[in-house]
PDB file of C-alpha atoms in Angstrom:
ATOM      1  CA  MET A 209       0.000   0.000   0.000  1.00 62.00           C
ATOM      2  CA  CYS A 210       1.187   3.471  -0.791  1.00 67.00           C
ATOM      3  CA  ASP A 211      -0.172   6.969  -1.096  1.00 77.00           C
ATOM      4  CA  TRP A 212      -1.879   7.944  -4.333  1.00 78.00           C
ATOM      5  CA  ASN A 213       0.619   9.416  -6.789  1.00 82.00           C
ATOM      6  CA  PRO A 214       1.039   9.715 -10.582  1.00 84.00           C
ATOM      7  CA  ASP A 215       2.944   6.409 -10.846  1.00 83.00           C
ATOM      8  CA  LEU A 216       0.216   4.548  -8.974  1.00 84.00           C
ATOM      9  CA  ALA A 217      -2.420   6.238 -11.130  1.00 85.00           C
ATOM     10  CA  GLN A 218      -0.568   5.013 -14.229  1.00 85.00           C
ATOM     11  CA  LEU A 219      -0.366   1.462 -12.834  1.00 84.00           C
ATOM     12  CA  MET A 220      -4.110   1.481 -12.078  1.00 84.00           C
ATOM     13  CA  ALA A 221      -4.888   2.904 -15.533  1.00 85.00           C
ATOM     14  CA  GLY A 222      -2.927   0.037 -17.079  1.00 84.00           C
ATOM     15  CA  ALA A 223      -4.969  -2.460 -15.056  1.00 84.00           C
ATOM     16  CA  SER A 224      -8.194  -0.762 -16.170  1.00 84.00           C
ATOM     17  CA  HIS A 225      -7.048  -0.907 -19.785  1.00 82.00           C
ATOM     18  CA  ALA A 226      -6.153  -4.614 -19.472  1.00 84.00           C
ATOM     19  CA  THR A 227      -9.669  -5.400 -18.231  1.00 81.00           C
ATOM     20  CA  ARG A 228     -11.250  -3.184 -20.923  1.00 77.00           C
ATOM     21  CA  ARG A 229     -12.702  -0.866 -18.321  1.00 74.00           C
ATOM     22  CA  ASP A 230     -12.896   2.891 -18.467  1.00 70.00           C
ATOM     23  CA  GLU A 231      -9.510   4.141 -17.256  1.00 67.00           C
ATOM     24  CA  ALA A 232     -11.298   6.799 -15.207  1.00 67.00           C
ATOM     25  CA  VAL A 233     -12.786   3.976 -13.115  1.00 74.00           C
ATOM     26  CA  PRO A 234      -9.889   1.966 -11.660  1.00 80.00           C
ATOM     27  CA  PRO A 235     -10.340  -1.575 -10.322  1.00 85.00           C
ATOM     28  CA  GLN A 236     -11.618  -1.806  -6.765  1.00 88.00           C
ATOM     29  CA  VAL A 237      -8.587  -3.889  -5.737  1.00 92.00           C
ATOM     30  CA  LEU A 238      -5.322  -4.459  -7.589  1.00 91.00           C
ATOM     31  CA  VAL A 239      -2.985  -7.104  -6.181  1.00 94.00           C
ATOM     32  CA  VAL A 240       0.523  -6.961  -7.611  1.00 93.00           C
ATOM     33  CA  VAL A 241       2.624 -10.071  -6.987  1.00 95.00           C
ATOM     34  CA  ALA A 242       6.361  -9.437  -6.823  1.00 94.00           C
ATOM     35  CA  SER A 243       9.337 -11.730  -6.631  1.00 94.00           C
ATOM     36  CA  ARG A 244      12.932 -11.385  -5.529  1.00 92.00           C
ATOM     37  CA  PHE A 245      14.736 -12.948  -8.457  1.00 91.00           C
ATOM     38  CA  ALA A 246      18.168 -13.414  -6.891  1.00 91.00           C
ATOM     39  CA  ARG A 247      16.716 -15.087  -3.807  1.00 91.00           C
ATOM     40  CA  VAL A 248      15.002 -17.733  -5.938  1.00 91.00           C
ATOM     41  CA  ALA A 249      17.772 -18.038  -8.539  1.00 93.00           C
ATOM     42  CA  TRP A 250      20.569 -18.850  -6.066  1.00 93.00           C
ATOM     43  CA  LYS A 251      18.867 -22.156  -5.309  1.00 92.00           C
ATOM     44  CA  TYR A 252      16.981 -23.044  -8.479  1.00 93.00           C
ATOM     45  CA  GLU A 253      19.330 -21.451 -11.048  1.00 92.00           C
ATOM     46  CA  ALA A 254      18.116 -22.152 -14.601  1.00 94.00           C
ATOM     47  CA  ILE A 255      14.522 -22.975 -13.646  1.00 96.00           C
ATOM     48  CA  ALA A 256      14.032 -20.016 -11.299  1.00 94.00           C
ATOM     49  CA  TYR A 257      11.818 -17.872 -13.551  1.00 93.00           C
ATOM     50  CA  ALA A 258       9.715 -20.846 -14.657  1.00 96.00           C
ATOM     51  CA  LEU A 259       9.278 -21.809 -11.006  1.00 96.00           C
ATOM     52  CA  MET A 260       8.166 -18.279 -10.076  1.00 95.00           C
ATOM     53  CA  LEU A 261       5.537 -18.314 -12.827  1.00 95.00           C
ATOM     54  CA  LYS A 262       4.290 -21.778 -11.820  1.00 97.00           C
ATOM     55  CA  ASN A 263       3.932 -20.593  -8.227  1.00 96.00           C
ATOM     56  CA  LEU A 264       2.106 -17.519  -9.511  1.00 96.00           C
ATOM     57  CA  GLY A 265      -0.295 -19.793 -11.391  1.00 96.00           C
ATOM     58  CA  CYS A 266      -1.021 -21.723  -8.187  1.00 97.00           C
ATOM     59  CA  LEU A 267      -1.649 -18.462  -6.344  1.00 97.00           C
ATOM     60  CA  TYR A 268      -3.959 -17.246  -9.135  1.00 96.00           C
ATOM     61  CA  GLN A 269      -5.946 -20.487  -9.017  1.00 96.00           C
ATOM     62  CA  THR A 270      -6.442 -20.178  -5.266  1.00 97.00           C
ATOM     63  CA  MET A 271      -7.413 -16.510  -5.571  1.00 96.00           C
ATOM     64  CA  TYR A 272      -9.933 -17.333  -8.319  1.00 95.00           C
ATOM     65  CA  LEU A 273     -11.500 -20.160  -6.300  1.00 95.00           C
ATOM     66  CA  VAL A 274     -11.793 -18.144  -3.087  1.00 95.00           C
ATOM     67  CA  ALA A 275     -13.083 -15.001  -4.820  1.00 94.00           C
ATOM     68  CA  THR A 276     -15.666 -16.952  -6.803  1.00 91.00           C
ATOM     69  CA  ALA A 277     -16.834 -18.769  -3.671  1.00 91.00           C
ATOM     70  CA  MET A 278     -17.239 -15.380  -1.978  1.00 91.00           C
ATOM     71  CA  GLY A 279     -19.299 -14.027  -4.887  1.00 89.00           C
ATOM     72  CA  LEU A 280     -16.625 -11.583  -6.019  1.00 91.00           C
ATOM     73  CA  ALA A 281     -15.352 -10.819  -9.521  1.00 90.00           C
ATOM     74  CA  PRO A 282     -11.700 -11.925  -9.921  1.00 94.00           C
ATOM     75  CA  CYS A 283      -9.511 -11.297 -12.967  1.00 92.00           C
ATOM     76  CA  ALA A 284      -5.854 -12.197 -13.486  1.00 94.00           C
ATOM     77  CA  LEU A 285      -4.093  -9.781 -15.821  1.00 92.00           C
ATOM     78  CA  GLY A 286      -1.716 -10.846 -18.551  1.00 84.00           C
ATOM     79  CA  THR A 287      -0.123  -7.442 -18.735  1.00 84.00           C
ATOM     80  CA  GLY A 288       1.623  -5.223 -16.265  1.00 85.00           C
ATOM     81  CA  ASN A 289       4.334  -2.628 -16.028  1.00 87.00           C
ATOM     82  CA  ALA A 290       7.193  -4.179 -14.081  1.00 88.00           C
ATOM     83  CA  ASP A 291       9.421  -1.121 -14.590  1.00 89.00           C
ATOM     84  CA  LEU A 292       6.793   1.202 -13.166  1.00 89.00           C
ATOM     85  CA  PHE A 293       6.113  -1.145 -10.238  1.00 89.00           C
ATOM     86  CA  SER A 294       9.778  -1.385  -9.228  1.00 88.00           C
ATOM     87  CA  GLN A 295      10.021   2.415  -9.453  1.00 89.00           C
ATOM     88  CA  LEU A 296       6.850   2.764  -7.366  1.00 88.00           C
ATOM     89  CA  ILE A 297       8.128   0.556  -4.531  1.00 87.00           C
ATOM     90  CA  GLY A 298      11.654   1.930  -4.752  1.00 89.00           C
ATOM     91  CA  SER A 299      13.438  -1.300  -5.613  1.00 89.00           C
ATOM     92  CA  GLU A 300      15.966  -2.151  -8.262  1.00 89.00           C
ATOM     93  CA  TYR A 301      14.307  -3.793 -11.287  1.00 87.00           C
ATOM     94  CA  TYR A 302      16.594  -6.842 -11.285  1.00 88.00           C
ATOM     95  CA  ALA A 303      16.359  -7.305  -7.507  1.00 88.00           C
ATOM     96  CA  GLU A 304      12.579  -7.325  -7.011  1.00 90.00           C
ATOM     97  CA  THR A 305       9.775  -6.576  -9.403  1.00 89.00           C
ATOM     98  CA  SER A 306       6.286  -7.675 -10.345  1.00 93.00           C
ATOM     99  CA  ILE A 307       5.551 -10.977 -12.028  1.00 94.00           C
ATOM    100  CA  GLY A 308       1.749 -10.761 -12.038  1.00 94.00           C
ATOM    101  CA  GLU A 309      -1.299  -8.610 -11.394  1.00 94.00           C
ATOM    102  CA  PHE A 310      -4.764  -9.617 -10.216  1.00 96.00           C
ATOM    103  CA  THR A 311      -7.862  -7.437  -9.941  1.00 92.00           C
ATOM    104  CA  LEU A 312     -10.730  -8.065  -7.596  1.00 92.00           C
ATOM    105  CA  GLY A 313     -14.073  -6.375  -7.298  1.00 89.00           C
ATOM    106  CA  SER A 314     -17.753  -6.805  -6.692  1.00 87.00           C
ATOM    107  CA  VAL A 315     -20.015  -8.362  -9.305  1.00 82.00           C
ATOM    108  CA  PRO A 316     -22.153  -5.742 -11.092  1.00 75.00           C
ATOM    109  CA  GLU A 317     -25.780  -5.773  -9.951  1.00 74.00           C
ATOM    110  CA  CYS A 318     -26.993  -6.556 -13.470  1.00 72.00           C
ATOM    111  CA  LEU A 319     -25.024  -9.854 -13.369  1.00 66.00           C
ATOM    112  CA  ALA A 320     -25.573 -10.781  -9.721  1.00 64.00           C
ATOM    113  CA  ASP A 321     -28.666 -12.895 -10.445  1.00 66.00           C
ATOM    114  CA  GLU A 322     -27.188 -14.691 -13.475  1.00 63.00           C
ATOM    115  CA  PRO A 323     -26.835 -18.456 -13.080  1.00 55.00           C
ATOM    116  CA  LYS A 324     -23.301 -19.401 -12.244  1.00 58.00           C
ATOM    117  CA  GLN A 325     -21.563 -21.357 -14.996  1.00 56.00           C
ATOM    118  CA  LEU A 326     -19.521 -23.190 -12.368  1.00 49.00           C
ATOM    119  CA  MET A 327     -22.666 -24.806 -10.981  1.00 50.00           C
ATOM    120  CA  MET A 328     -23.424 -26.766 -14.172  1.00 51.00           C
ATOM    121  CA  GLU A 329     -24.244 -30.441 -13.958  1.00 56.00           C
ATOM    122  CA  PRO A 330     -21.209 -32.661 -14.559  1.00 59.00           C
ATOM    123  CA  VAL A 331     -20.967 -34.143 -18.029  1.00 59.00           C
ATOM    124  CA  ASP A 332     -21.149 -37.940 -18.194  1.00 66.00           C
ATOM    125  CA  TRP A 333     -18.782 -38.855 -21.024  1.00 63.00           C
ATOM    126  CA  GLN A 334     -19.513 -42.196 -22.635  1.00 70.00           C
ATOM    127  CA  ALA A 335     -16.450 -44.215 -23.652  1.00 62.00           C
TER     128      ALA A 335
END
């Protein structure tokens, strides 16, 4: 968490753009996941970055499941500005920077009563 400033506004505008929202209306919550590359790389060497992204995928899955169970609207973002994030938190880009972004918000009222696709009957596949 940090005070509102132009860099944070730019980061939030990028998240709004990635979710095809009006940039004047930022996401209700933006979670930026960061990693300390050297700390992971000293042990895992060549597979360090792949490992960080696999761990991020596990975190995203858990966040999606929990948010959906709570009736919230989750969205993992495939874009992000790692340079801007490292500048915003005051770290060196190659020491610690973002590897993923995730927005979270409430479901719009017009969609709140829609049937949930996750509650569909299981398909019985015949061999």
